mmCIF file of N, CA and C in Angstrom:
data_model
loop_
_atom_site.group_PDB
_atom_site.id
_atom_site.type_symbol
_atom_site.label_atom_id
_atom_site.label_comp_id
_atom_site.label_asym_id
_atom_site.label_seq_id
_atom_site.Cartn_x
_atom_site.Cartn_y
_atom_site.Cartn_z
ATOM 1 N N UNK A 86 -11.858 77.532 33.530
ATOM 2 C CA UNK A 86 -13.352 78.388 33.574
ATOM 3 C C UNK A 86 -12.813 79.220 32.629
ATOM 4 N N UNK A 87 -14.177 79.906 31.843
ATOM 5 C CA UNK A 87 -14.316 80.510 30.700
ATOM 6 C C UNK A 87 -15.564 81.351 31.213
ATOM 7 N N UNK A 88 -15.320 82.666 30.519
ATOM 8 C CA UNK A 88 -16.754 83.475 30.557
ATOM 9 C C UNK A 88 -16.733 84.260 29.285
ATOM 10 N N UNK A 89 -18.062 84.071 28.591
ATOM 11 C CA UNK A 89 -18.432 85.030 27.640
ATOM 12 C C UNK A 89 -19.854 85.340 27.604
ATOM 13 N N UNK A 90 -20.120 86.562 27.125
ATOM 14 C CA UNK A 90 -21.798 87.065 27.261
ATOM 15 C C UNK A 90 -22.075 87.384 25.684
ATOM 16 N N UNK A 91 -23.578 87.238 25.570
ATOM 17 C CA UNK A 91 -23.922 87.243 24.316
ATOM 18 C C UNK A 91 -25.347 88.382 24.209
ATOM 19 N N UNK A 92 -25.631 88.861 23.285
ATOM 20 C CA UNK A 92 -26.817 89.666 23.105
ATOM 21 C C UNK A 92 -27.078 89.875 21.486
ATOM 22 N N UNK A 93 -28.294 89.898 21.184
ATOM 23 C CA UNK A 93 -28.858 90.215 20.064
ATOM 24 C C UNK A 93 -27.557 90.873 19.232
ATOM 25 N N UNK A 94 -27.016 89.712 18.139
ATOM 26 C CA UNK A 94 -26.288 90.909 17.035
ATOM 27 C C UNK A 94 -24.751 90.974 17.677
ATOM 28 N N UNK A 95 -24.691 90.381 18.671
ATOM 29 C CA UNK A 95 -23.260 90.672 19.467
ATOM 30 C C UNK A 95 -22.787 89.666 20.452
ATOM 31 N N UNK A 96 -21.278 89.494 20.863
ATOM 32 C CA UNK A 96 -21.006 89.159 21.669
ATOM 33 C C UNK A 96 -19.616 89.419 22.446
ATOM 34 N N UNK A 97 -19.187 88.852 23.657
ATOM 35 C CA UNK A 97 -18.273 89.548 23.921
ATOM 36 C C UNK A 97 -16.894 88.453 23.916
ATOM 37 N N UNK A 98 -15.573 89.280 24.102
ATOM 38 C CA UNK A 98 -14.318 88.319 24.010
ATOM 39 C C UNK A 98 -14.636 87.283 24.836
ATOM 40 N N UNK A 99 -14.069 86.095 24.861
ATOM 41 C CA UNK A 99 -13.901 85.007 25.904
ATOM 42 C C UNK A 99 -13.098 85.267 26.431
ATOM 43 N N UNK A 100 -13.406 84.912 27.930
ATOM 44 C CA UNK A 100 -12.476 85.401 29.118
ATOM 45 C C UNK A 100 -11.820 84.038 29.809
ATOM 46 N N UNK A 101 -10.752 83.880 29.898
ATOM 47 C CA UNK A 101 -10.439 82.814 30.250
ATOM 48 C C UNK A 101 -9.663 82.915 31.914
ATOM 49 N N UNK A 102 -10.506 82.527 32.894
ATOM 50 C CA UNK A 102 -9.913 83.005 34.088
ATOM 51 C C UNK A 102 -8.432 82.554 34.628
ATOM 52 N N UNK A 103 -7.751 83.336 35.326
ATOM 53 C CA UNK A 103 -6.274 83.148 35.552
ATOM 54 C C UNK A 103 -6.464 81.950 36.642
ATOM 55 N N UNK A 104 -5.363 80.794 36.290
ATOM 56 C CA UNK A 104 -4.921 80.069 37.133
ATOM 57 C C UNK A 104 -5.066 80.128 38.336
ATOM 58 N N UNK A 105 -5.795 79.176 39.248
ATOM 59 C CA UNK A 105 -5.635 79.752 40.706
ATOM 60 C C UNK A 105 -6.243 81.063 41.122
ATOM 61 N N UNK A 106 -7.040 81.674 40.361
ATOM 62 C CA UNK A 106 -7.408 83.245 40.343
ATOM 63 C C UNK A 106 -9.481 83.201 39.974
ATOM 64 N N UNK A 107 -9.929 82.113 41.108
ATOM 65 C CA UNK A 107 -11.404 82.012 40.709
ATOM 66 C C UNK A 107 -12.136 82.530 41.230
ATOM 67 N N UNK A 108 -11.808 83.199 42.328
ATOM 68 C CA UNK A 108 -13.033 83.356 43.500
ATOM 69 C C UNK A 108 -13.773 84.698 42.928
ATOM 70 N N UNK A 109 -14.643 84.904 43.673
ATOM 71 C CA UNK A 109 -15.397 86.174 43.302
ATOM 72 C C UNK A 109 -14.696 87.301 43.204
ATOM 73 N N UNK A 110 -13.837 87.556 44.287
ATOM 74 C CA UNK A 110 -13.201 88.833 44.199
ATOM 75 C C UNK A 110 -12.501 88.744 42.476
ATOM 76 N N UNK A 111 -11.950 87.573 42.239
ATOM 77 C CA UNK A 111 -11.090 87.706 40.953
ATOM 78 C C UNK A 111 -12.194 87.702 39.638
ATOM 79 N N UNK A 112 -13.075 87.218 39.875
ATOM 80 C CA UNK A 112 -14.126 86.894 38.522
ATOM 81 C C UNK A 112 -14.661 88.497 38.528
ATOM 82 N N UNK A 113 -14.485 89.321 39.723
ATOM 83 C CA UNK A 113 -15.041 90.934 39.365
ATOM 84 C C UNK A 113 -13.876 91.298 38.717
ATOM 85 N N UNK A 114 -12.968 91.443 39.089
ATOM 86 C CA UNK A 114 -11.387 91.879 38.668
ATOM 87 C C UNK A 114 -11.366 91.462 37.068
ATOM 88 N N UNK A 115 -11.782 90.218 36.912
ATOM 89 C CA UNK A 115 -11.108 89.519 35.628
ATOM 90 C C UNK A 115 -12.257 89.896 34.420
ATOM 91 N N UNK A 116 -13.582 89.715 35.239
ATOM 92 C CA UNK A 116 -14.477 89.662 33.839
ATOM 93 C C UNK A 116 -15.413 91.082 33.929
ATOM 94 N N UNK A 117 -15.847 91.192 35.059
ATOM 95 C CA UNK A 117 -17.191 92.346 35.593
ATOM 96 C C UNK A 117 -16.004 93.705 34.719
ATOM 97 N N UNK A 118 -15.119 94.146 35.663
ATOM 98 C CA UNK A 118 -14.612 94.947 35.073
ATOM 99 C C UNK A 118 -14.221 95.257 33.660
ATOM 100 N N UNK A 119 -13.139 94.522 33.413
ATOM 101 C CA UNK A 119 -12.588 94.696 32.100
ATOM 102 C C UNK A 119 -13.717 94.534 30.721
ATOM 103 N N UNK A 120 -14.934 93.780 31.094
ATOM 104 C CA UNK A 120 -15.548 93.116 29.548
ATOM 105 C C UNK A 120 -17.111 93.722 30.085
ATOM 106 N N UNK A 121 -17.560 93.256 31.161
ATOM 107 C CA UNK A 121 -19.293 93.556 31.227
ATOM 108 C C UNK A 121 -19.268 94.680 31.317
ATOM 109 N N UNK A 122 -18.961 95.341 32.136
ATOM 110 C CA UNK A 122 -19.206 96.563 32.373
ATOM 111 C C UNK A 122 -19.497 97.630 31.148
ATOM 112 N N UNK A 123 -18.244 97.465 30.234
ATOM 113 C CA UNK A 123 -18.465 98.307 28.903
ATOM 114 C C UNK A 123 -19.472 97.960 28.068
ATOM 115 N N UNK A 124 -19.534 96.284 27.608
ATOM 116 C CA UNK A 124 -20.573 95.382 26.881
ATOM 117 C C UNK A 124 -22.209 96.090 27.236
ATOM 118 N N UNK A 125 -21.900 95.871 29.118
ATOM 119 C CA UNK A 125 -23.414 95.986 29.569
ATOM 120 C C UNK A 125 -23.725 97.375 28.889
ATOM 121 N N UNK A 126 -23.093 98.730 29.017
ATOM 122 C CA UNK A 126 -23.365 100.223 28.812
ATOM 123 C C UNK A 126 -23.522 100.295 27.538
ATOM 124 N N UNK A 127 -22.875 99.741 26.670
ATOM 125 C CA UNK A 127 -23.243 99.858 25.203
ATOM 126 C C UNK A 127 -24.520 99.411 24.788
ATOM 127 N N UNK A 128 -25.417 98.783 25.397
ATOM 128 C CA UNK A 128 -26.778 98.233 25.155
ATOM 129 C C UNK A 128 -27.947 99.296 25.786
ATOM 130 N N UNK A 129 -29.024 99.123 24.642
ATOM 131 C CA UNK A 129 -30.168 99.970 25.096
ATOM 132 C C UNK A 129 -30.871 99.018 26.093
ATOM 133 N N UNK A 130 -31.124 99.543 27.566
ATOM 134 C CA UNK A 130 -32.143 99.135 28.620
ATOM 135 C C UNK A 130 -31.482 97.648 28.615
ATOM 136 N N UNK A 131 -30.564 97.379 28.771
ATOM 137 C CA UNK A 131 -29.972 95.933 29.397
ATOM 138 C C UNK A 131 -30.229 95.325 30.760
ATOM 139 N N UNK A 132 -30.634 94.154 30.913
ATOM 140 C CA UNK A 132 -30.948 93.436 31.897
ATOM 141 C C UNK A 132 -29.674 92.165 31.879
ATOM 142 N N UNK A 133 -28.991 92.026 33.030
ATOM 143 C CA UNK A 133 -27.471 90.976 33.113
ATOM 144 C C UNK A 133 -28.610 89.832 33.398
ATOM 145 N N UNK A 134 -28.127 88.433 32.571
ATOM 146 C CA UNK A 134 -28.934 87.256 32.644
ATOM 147 C C UNK A 134 -27.849 86.413 33.091
ATOM 148 N N UNK A 135 -27.499 85.898 34.792
ATOM 149 C CA UNK A 135 -26.485 84.785 35.040
ATOM 150 C C UNK A 135 -27.254 83.858 35.650
ATOM 151 N N UNK A 136 -26.493 82.874 35.943
ATOM 152 C CA UNK A 136 -27.318 81.634 36.917
ATOM 153 C C UNK A 136 -26.703 82.347 38.282
ATOM 154 N N UNK A 137 -27.180 81.037 39.122
ATOM 155 C CA UNK A 137 -26.535 81.172 40.653
ATOM 156 C C UNK A 137 -25.556 80.652 41.041
ATOM 157 N N UNK A 138 -24.246 80.610 39.988
ATOM 158 C CA UNK A 138 -23.265 80.297 40.142
ATOM 159 C C UNK A 138 -22.292 81.253 41.434
ATOM 160 N N UNK A 139 -21.639 80.795 42.583
ATOM 161 C CA UNK A 139 -21.333 81.381 44.019
ATOM 162 C C UNK A 139 -20.668 82.769 43.348
ATOM 163 N N UNK A 140 -19.646 82.579 42.007
ATOM 164 C CA UNK A 140 -19.086 84.039 41.576
ATOM 165 C C UNK A 140 -20.293 84.916 41.259
ATOM 166 N N UNK A 141 -21.475 84.579 41.127
ATOM 167 C CA UNK A 141 -22.122 85.731 40.451
ATOM 168 C C UNK A 141 -23.046 86.202 42.021
ATOM 169 N N UNK A 142 -23.204 85.110 42.828
ATOM 170 C CA UNK A 142 -23.986 85.319 43.846
ATOM 171 C C UNK A 142 -23.096 86.088 45.425
ATOM 172 N N UNK A 143 -21.765 86.005 45.188
ATOM 173 C CA UNK A 143 -21.061 86.673 46.125
ATOM 174 C C UNK A 143 -21.708 87.842 46.544
ATOM 175 N N UNK A 144 -21.246 87.972 47.760
ATOM 176 C CA UNK A 144 -21.253 89.788 48.161
ATOM 177 C C UNK A 144 -21.104 90.523 47.592
ATOM 178 N N UNK A 145 -19.495 90.541 47.261
ATOM 179 C CA UNK A 145 -18.536 91.172 46.137
ATOM 180 C C UNK A 145 -19.368 91.646 45.039
ATOM 181 N N UNK A 146 -19.779 90.562 44.203
ATOM 182 C CA UNK A 146 -20.104 90.663 43.100
ATOM 183 C C UNK A 146 -21.614 91.460 42.973
ATOM 184 N N UNK A 147 -22.408 91.296 43.972
ATOM 185 C CA UNK A 147 -23.720 91.643 43.682
ATOM 186 C C UNK A 147 -23.649 93.155 44.168
ATOM 187 N N UNK A 148 -22.581 93.467 45.389
ATOM 188 C CA UNK A 148 -22.122 95.017 45.868
ATOM 189 C C UNK A 148 -21.602 95.317 44.422
ATOM 190 N N UNK A 149 -20.525 95.110 43.609
ATOM 191 C CA UNK A 149 -20.356 95.580 42.343
ATOM 192 C C UNK A 149 -21.559 96.390 41.293
ATOM 193 N N UNK A 150 -22.023 94.941 41.187
ATOM 194 C CA UNK A 150 -22.961 95.213 40.233
ATOM 195 C C UNK A 150 -24.060 96.738 40.904
ATOM 196 N N UNK A 151 -24.565 96.501 42.083
ATOM 197 C CA UNK A 151 -25.262 97.759 42.696
ATOM 198 C C UNK A 151 -24.577 99.234 42.460
ATOM 199 N N UNK A 152 -23.091 99.248 42.736
ATOM 200 C CA UNK A 152 -22.212 100.353 42.661
ATOM 201 C C UNK A 152 -22.398 100.436 40.979
ATOM 202 N N UNK A 153 -22.447 100.017 40.547
ATOM 203 C CA UNK A 153 -22.265 100.318 38.966
ATOM 204 C C UNK A 153 -23.774 100.459 37.947
ATOM 205 N N UNK A 154 -24.409 100.255 39.001
ATOM 206 C CA UNK A 154 -26.099 100.110 38.374
ATOM 207 C C UNK A 154 -26.433 99.291 37.513
ATOM 208 N N UNK A 155 -26.052 97.799 37.629
ATOM 209 C CA UNK A 155 -26.209 97.014 36.397
ATOM 210 C C UNK A 155 -27.938 96.476 36.807
ATOM 211 N N UNK A 156 -28.495 95.914 36.293
ATOM 212 C CA UNK A 156 -30.028 95.468 36.653
ATOM 213 C C UNK A 156 -29.751 93.960 36.358
ATOM 214 N N UNK A 157 -29.946 93.086 37.248
ATOM 215 C CA UNK A 157 -29.907 91.787 37.287
ATOM 216 C C UNK A 157 -31.371 90.937 36.854
ATOM 217 N N UNK A 158 -31.635 90.040 35.895
ATOM 218 C CA UNK A 158 -32.725 89.224 36.400
ATOM 219 C C UNK A 158 -32.805 88.436 37.432
ATOM 220 N N UNK A 159 -33.444 88.128 38.132
ATOM 221 C CA UNK A 159 -33.739 87.607 39.229
ATOM 222 C C UNK A 159 -33.823 85.749 39.200
ATOM 223 N N UNK A 160 -33.010 85.027 39.281
ATOM 224 C CA UNK A 160 -32.664 83.812 38.793
ATOM 225 C C UNK A 160 -33.191 82.605 39.769
ATOM 226 N N UNK A 161 -34.505 81.908 39.966
ATOM 227 C CA UNK A 161 -35.153 80.997 41.136
ATOM 228 C C UNK A 161 -34.084 79.994 41.154
ATOM 229 N N UNK A 162 -33.714 79.867 42.419
ATOM 230 C CA UNK A 162 -32.725 78.114 42.382
ATOM 231 C C UNK A 162 -33.863 76.997 41.819
ATOM 232 N N UNK A 163 -32.993 76.096 41.303
ATOM 233 C CA UNK A 163 -33.548 74.839 40.772
ATOM 234 C C UNK A 163 -34.539 75.118 39.487
ATOM 235 N N UNK A 164 -34.512 76.215 38.959
ATOM 236 C CA UNK A 164 -35.094 76.562 37.953
ATOM 237 C C UNK A 164 -34.632 76.120 36.557
ATOM 238 N N UNK A 165 -35.806 75.892 35.366
ATOM 239 C CA UNK A 165 -35.293 75.276 34.049
ATOM 240 C C UNK A 165 -34.371 76.165 33.555
ATOM 241 N N UNK A 166 -33.309 75.990 33.303
ATOM 242 C CA UNK A 166 -32.111 77.031 32.690
ATOM 243 C C UNK A 166 -32.508 77.098 31.394
ATOM 244 N N UNK A 167 -32.807 78.263 31.329
ATOM 245 C CA UNK A 167 -33.337 78.803 30.138
ATOM 246 C C UNK A 167 -32.571 80.193 29.033
ATOM 247 N N UNK A 168 -31.202 80.476 30.130
ATOM 248 C CA UNK A 168 -30.392 81.263 29.509
ATOM 249 C C UNK A 168 -29.931 80.496 28.087
ATOM 250 N N UNK A 169 -29.902 81.430 26.832
ATOM 251 C CA UNK A 169 -29.824 80.867 25.721
ATOM 252 C C UNK A 169 -28.019 80.598 25.793
ATOM 253 N N UNK A 170 -26.985 81.209 26.176
ATOM 254 C CA UNK A 170 -25.912 80.956 26.283
ATOM 255 C C UNK A 170 -25.259 79.280 26.764
ATOM 256 N N UNK A 171 -26.370 79.074 27.643
ATOM 257 C CA UNK A 171 -26.218 77.410 28.009
ATOM 258 C C UNK A 171 -25.883 76.609 26.868
ATOM 259 N N UNK A 172 -26.781 76.651 25.657
ATOM 260 C CA UNK A 172 -26.634 76.263 24.570
ATOM 261 C C UNK A 172 -24.908 76.282 23.965
ATOM 262 N N UNK A 173 -24.912 77.453 23.798
ATOM 263 C CA UNK A 173 -23.469 77.682 23.108
ATOM 264 C C UNK A 173 -22.424 76.882 24.126
ATOM 265 N N UNK A 174 -22.676 76.793 25.030
ATOM 266 C CA UNK A 174 -21.525 76.141 26.019
ATOM 267 C C UNK A 174 -21.332 74.688 26.046
ATOM 268 N N UNK A 175 -22.755 74.033 25.817
ATOM 269 C CA UNK A 175 -22.546 72.541 25.414
ATOM 270 C C UNK A 175 -22.388 72.454 23.913
ATOM 271 N N UNK A 176 -22.596 73.110 22.885
ATOM 272 C CA UNK A 176 -21.851 72.835 21.898
ATOM 273 C C UNK A 176 -20.102 73.326 21.643
ATOM 274 N N UNK A 177 -19.520 73.925 22.724
ATOM 275 C CA UNK A 177 -18.420 73.960 22.728
ATOM 276 C C UNK A 177 -17.590 72.493 23.623
ATOM 277 N N UNK A 178 -18.430 72.403 24.510
ATOM 278 C CA UNK A 178 -17.837 71.008 25.240
ATOM 279 C C UNK A 178 -18.061 70.063 24.372
ATOM 280 N N UNK A 179 -18.733 70.111 23.362
ATOM 281 C CA UNK A 179 -18.989 69.166 22.274
ATOM 282 C C UNK A 179 -18.052 68.952 21.370
ATOM 283 N N UNK A 180 -17.891 70.057 21.164
ATOM 284 C CA UNK A 180 -16.469 70.324 20.115
ATOM 285 C C UNK A 180 -14.970 69.724 20.948
ATOM 286 N N UNK A 181 -14.881 69.828 22.128
ATOM 287 C CA UNK A 181 -13.569 69.954 22.709
ATOM 288 C C UNK A 181 -14.031 68.216 23.102
ATOM 289 N N UNK A 182 -15.153 67.619 23.184
ATOM 290 C CA UNK A 182 -15.056 66.136 22.900
ATOM 291 C C UNK A 182 -13.975 65.492 21.869
ATOM 292 N N UNK A 183 -14.424 66.274 20.491
ATOM 293 C CA UNK A 183 -13.722 65.715 19.068
ATOM 294 C C UNK A 183 -12.478 66.022 19.575
ATOM 295 N N UNK A 184 -12.068 66.938 19.769
ATOM 296 C CA UNK A 184 -10.844 67.963 19.851
ATOM 297 C C UNK A 184 -9.875 67.003 20.899
ATOM 298 N N UNK A 185 -10.417 66.126 21.997
ATOM 299 C CA UNK A 185 -9.981 65.898 23.209
ATOM 300 C C UNK A 185 -8.573 64.966 22.908
ATOM 301 N N UNK A 186 -8.451 64.015 22.122
ATOM 302 C CA UNK A 186 -7.271 63.439 21.571
ATOM 303 C C UNK A 186 -6.239 64.432 21.370
ATOM 304 N N UNK A 187 -6.338 65.356 20.650
ATOM 305 C CA UNK A 187 -4.880 66.025 20.132
ATOM 306 C C UNK A 187 -4.877 67.005 21.006
ATOM 307 N N UNK A 188 -5.175 67.240 22.172
ATOM 308 C CA UNK A 188 -4.592 68.395 23.392
ATOM 309 C C UNK A 188 -3.799 67.658 24.302
ATOM 310 N N UNK A 189 -2.508 68.312 24.439
ATOM 311 C CA UNK A 189 -1.579 68.074 25.145
ATOM 312 C C UNK A 189 -1.388 68.768 26.619
ATOM 313 N N UNK A 190 -2.142 70.111 26.349
ATOM 314 C CA UNK A 190 -1.713 70.920 27.351
ATOM 315 C C UNK A 190 -2.796 71.882 27.666
ATOM 316 N N UNK A 191 -2.706 72.382 28.702
ATOM 317 C CA UNK A 191 -4.244 73.549 29.053
ATOM 318 C C UNK A 191 -4.224 74.736 28.219
ATOM 319 N N UNK A 192 -2.809 75.047 27.982
ATOM 320 C CA UNK A 192 -2.834 76.061 26.814
ATOM 321 C C UNK A 192 -3.438 75.651 25.452
ATOM 322 N N UNK A 193 -3.493 74.593 25.042
ATOM 323 C CA UNK A 193 -3.926 74.075 23.640
ATOM 324 C C UNK A 193 -5.481 74.055 24.046
ATOM 325 N N UNK A 194 -5.708 73.569 25.097
ATOM 326 C CA UNK A 194 -7.106 73.573 25.654
ATOM 327 C C UNK A 194 -7.709 74.803 25.255
ATOM 328 N N UNK A 195 -7.078 75.750 25.883
ATOM 329 C CA UNK A 195 -7.661 77.441 26.161
ATOM 330 C C UNK A 195 -7.700 77.958 24.360
ATOM 331 N N UNK A 196 -6.463 77.298 23.737
ATOM 332 C CA UNK A 196 -6.574 78.118 22.292
ATOM 333 C C UNK A 196 -7.679 76.928 21.430
ATOM 334 N N UNK A 197 -8.210 75.994 22.050
ATOM 335 C CA UNK A 197 -9.090 75.677 21.215
ATOM 336 C C UNK A 197 -10.572 75.835 21.366
ATOM 337 N N UNK A 198 -10.953 76.267 23.052
ATOM 338 C CA UNK A 198 -11.787 76.707 23.756
ATOM 339 C C UNK A 198 -12.259 78.324 22.889
ATOM 340 N N UNK A 199 -11.104 78.841 22.438
ATOM 341 C CA UNK A 199 -11.199 80.186 22.087
ATOM 342 C C UNK A 199 -11.394 80.121 20.820
ATOM 343 N N UNK A 200 -10.973 79.228 19.873
ATOM 344 C CA UNK A 200 -11.354 79.260 18.339
ATOM 345 C C UNK A 200 -12.602 78.958 17.992
ATOM 346 N N UNK A 201 -13.094 77.823 19.228
ATOM 347 C CA UNK A 201 -14.870 77.580 18.917
ATOM 348 C C UNK A 201 -15.606 78.793 19.267
ATOM 349 N N UNK A 202 -14.887 79.403 20.348
ATOM 350 C CA UNK A 202 -15.843 80.698 20.815
ATOM 351 C C UNK A 202 -16.032 81.843 19.276
ATOM 352 N N UNK A 203 -14.760 82.026 18.980
ATOM 353 C CA UNK A 203 -14.861 82.588 17.386
ATOM 354 C C UNK A 203 -15.426 82.325 16.444
ATOM 355 N N UNK A 204 -15.822 80.893 16.259
ATOM 356 C CA UNK A 204 -16.202 80.106 15.467
ATOM 357 C C UNK A 204 -17.816 80.847 15.507
ATOM 358 N N UNK A 205 -18.402 80.696 16.388
ATOM 359 C CA UNK A 205 -19.527 80.601 16.442
ATOM 360 C C UNK A 205 -20.310 81.966 16.145
ATOM 361 N N UNK A 206 -21.177 81.917 15.259
ATOM 362 C CA UNK A 206 -21.849 83.353 14.637
ATOM 363 C C UNK A 206 -22.787 83.741 15.155
ATOM 364 N N UNK A 207 -22.944 85.026 14.681
ATOM 365 C CA UNK A 207 -23.857 86.048 15.313
ATOM 366 C C UNK A 207 -25.170 85.186 14.917
ATOM 367 N N UNK A 208 -25.273 84.727 13.986
ATOM 368 C CA UNK A 208 -26.722 83.940 13.039
ATOM 369 C C UNK A 208 -27.141 83.032 14.294
ATOM 370 N N UNK A 209 -26.016 82.334 14.587
ATOM 371 C CA UNK A 209 -26.404 81.470 15.684
ATOM 372 C C UNK A 209 -26.738 81.753 16.610
ATOM 373 N N UNK A 210 -26.285 83.023 17.666
ATOM 374 C CA UNK A 210 -26.440 83.258 18.509
ATOM 375 C C UNK A 210 -27.941 84.470 18.741
ATOM 376 N N UNK A 211 -28.111 84.687 17.262
ATOM 377 C CA UNK A 211 -29.692 85.536 17.031
ATOM 378 C C UNK A 211 -30.641 84.415 16.902
ATOM 379 N N UNK A 212 -30.237 83.211 16.659
ATOM 380 C CA UNK A 212 -31.451 82.037 16.446
ATOM 381 C C UNK A 212 -31.882 81.162 17.585
ATOM 382 N N UNK A 213 -30.789 81.442 19.002
ATOM 383 C CA UNK A 213 -30.830 80.672 20.318
ATOM 384 C C UNK A 213 -31.499 82.093 20.911
ATOM 385 N N UNK A 214 -31.561 83.310 20.904
ATOM 386 C CA UNK A 214 -32.162 84.123 21.382
ATOM 387 C C UNK A 214 -33.837 84.385 20.769
ATOM 388 N N UNK A 215 -33.816 84.186 19.539
ATOM 389 C CA UNK A 215 -35.244 84.319 18.773
ATOM 390 C C UNK A 215 -35.926 83.017 19.124
ATOM 391 N N UNK A 216 -35.620 82.078 19.675
ATOM 392 C CA UNK A 216 -35.962 80.754 20.391
ATOM 393 C C UNK A 216 -36.657 80.782 21.556
ATOM 394 N N UNK A 217 -36.047 81.988 22.476
ATOM 395 C CA UNK A 217 -36.835 82.252 23.998
ATOM 396 C C UNK A 217 -38.389 81.728 23.838
ATOM 397 N N UNK A 218 -38.878 82.726 23.040
ATOM 398 C CA UNK A 218 -40.377 82.785 23.685
ATOM 399 C C UNK A 218 -41.335 81.052 23.142
ATOM 400 N N UNK A 219 -40.751 80.762 22.347
ATOM 401 C CA UNK A 219 -40.951 79.056 22.264
ATOM 402 C C UNK A 219 -40.234 78.461 23.259
ATOM 403 N N UNK A 220 -39.166 78.769 23.797
ATOM 404 C CA UNK A 220 -39.032 77.933 24.937
ATOM 405 C C UNK A 220 -39.488 78.116 25.737
ATOM 406 N N UNK A 221 -39.850 79.058 26.167
ATOM 407 C CA UNK A 221 -40.928 79.760 27.510
ATOM 408 C C UNK A 221 -41.662 78.970 27.509
ATOM 409 N N UNK A 222 -42.571 79.102 26.650
ATOM 410 C CA UNK A 222 -43.956 78.399 26.403
ATOM 411 C C UNK A 222 -43.833 76.704 26.632
ATOM 412 N N UNK A 223 -42.845 76.153 26.253
ATOM 413 C CA UNK A 223 -42.577 74.901 26.320
ATOM 414 C C UNK A 223 -42.386 74.687 27.963
ATOM 415 N N UNK A 224 -41.745 75.496 28.891
ATOM 416 C CA UNK A 224 -41.742 74.988 29.708
ATOM 417 C C UNK A 224 -42.792 75.090 30.478
ATOM 418 N N UNK A 225 -43.560 76.645 30.580
ATOM 419 C CA UNK A 225 -45.101 76.455 30.825
ATOM 420 C C UNK A 225 -45.674 75.530 30.560
ATOM 421 N N UNK A 226 -45.575 75.120 29.408
ATOM 422 C CA UNK A 226 -46.915 73.786 29.358
ATOM 423 C C UNK A 226 -45.975 72.514 29.796
ATOM 424 N N UNK A 227 -45.094 72.314 29.900
ATOM 425 C CA UNK A 227 -44.562 71.313 30.986
ATOM 426 C C UNK A 227 -44.641 71.446 32.286
ATOM 427 N N UNK A 228 -45.414 72.501 33.003
ATOM 428 C CA UNK A 228 -45.251 72.740 34.596
ATOM 429 C C UNK A 228 -43.651 72.945 35.041
ATOM 430 N N UNK A 229 -42.956 73.338 34.225
ATOM 431 C CA UNK A 229 -41.370 73.521 34.924
ATOM 432 C C UNK A 229 -40.799 72.239 34.832
ATOM 433 N N UNK A 230 -41.480 70.934 34.262
ATOM 434 C CA UNK A 230 -40.428 69.748 33.921
ATOM 435 C C UNK A 230 -39.917 69.926 32.786
ATOM 436 N N UNK A 231 -38.954 68.687 32.414
ATOM 437 C CA UNK A 231 -38.275 68.622 31.178
ATOM 438 C C UNK A 231 -38.725 69.014 29.802
ATOM 439 N N UNK A 232 -38.409 69.632 29.117
ATOM 440 C CA UNK A 232 -38.721 69.681 27.734
ATOM 441 C C UNK A 232 -37.679 69.636 26.574
ATOM 442 N N UNK A 233 -37.931 69.487 25.594
ATOM 443 C CA UNK A 233 -36.918 68.948 24.361
ATOM 444 C C UNK A 233 -35.692 69.946 24.431
ATOM 445 N N UNK A 234 -35.949 71.077 24.953
ATOM 446 C CA UNK A 234 -34.878 72.110 24.926
ATOM 447 C C UNK A 234 -33.549 71.586 25.747
#
């Protein structure tokens, strides 16, 4: 399991969760504390966008965000996934399929994921974020149904 964050003109380091330590309390310890908080606090008027993954919705995660004063975008269940980072995860997965034959270990997999994350340009991140108004209009037009995104 990996985690990364983006905003206009920036992305976080990629965090690879420790094997066997992927519960909500581990997520808070490995991601929220050492990476997310500083990244969030470095932004003007930030709002955290996360999906409804159990590590994000767990009481310990909610309490931590509340204690630190992080504002989080409400994310309805079964909603169209408009988070622009999902497109980046798709690109990473596509790259991994290309590299699949040459991967011999989890360590090598982690290295390839890190390389792909580093290769993603800020211009690509900005382009995805810039596409949001258009993507939202498409979802509204489709009344929440499928879109080309």
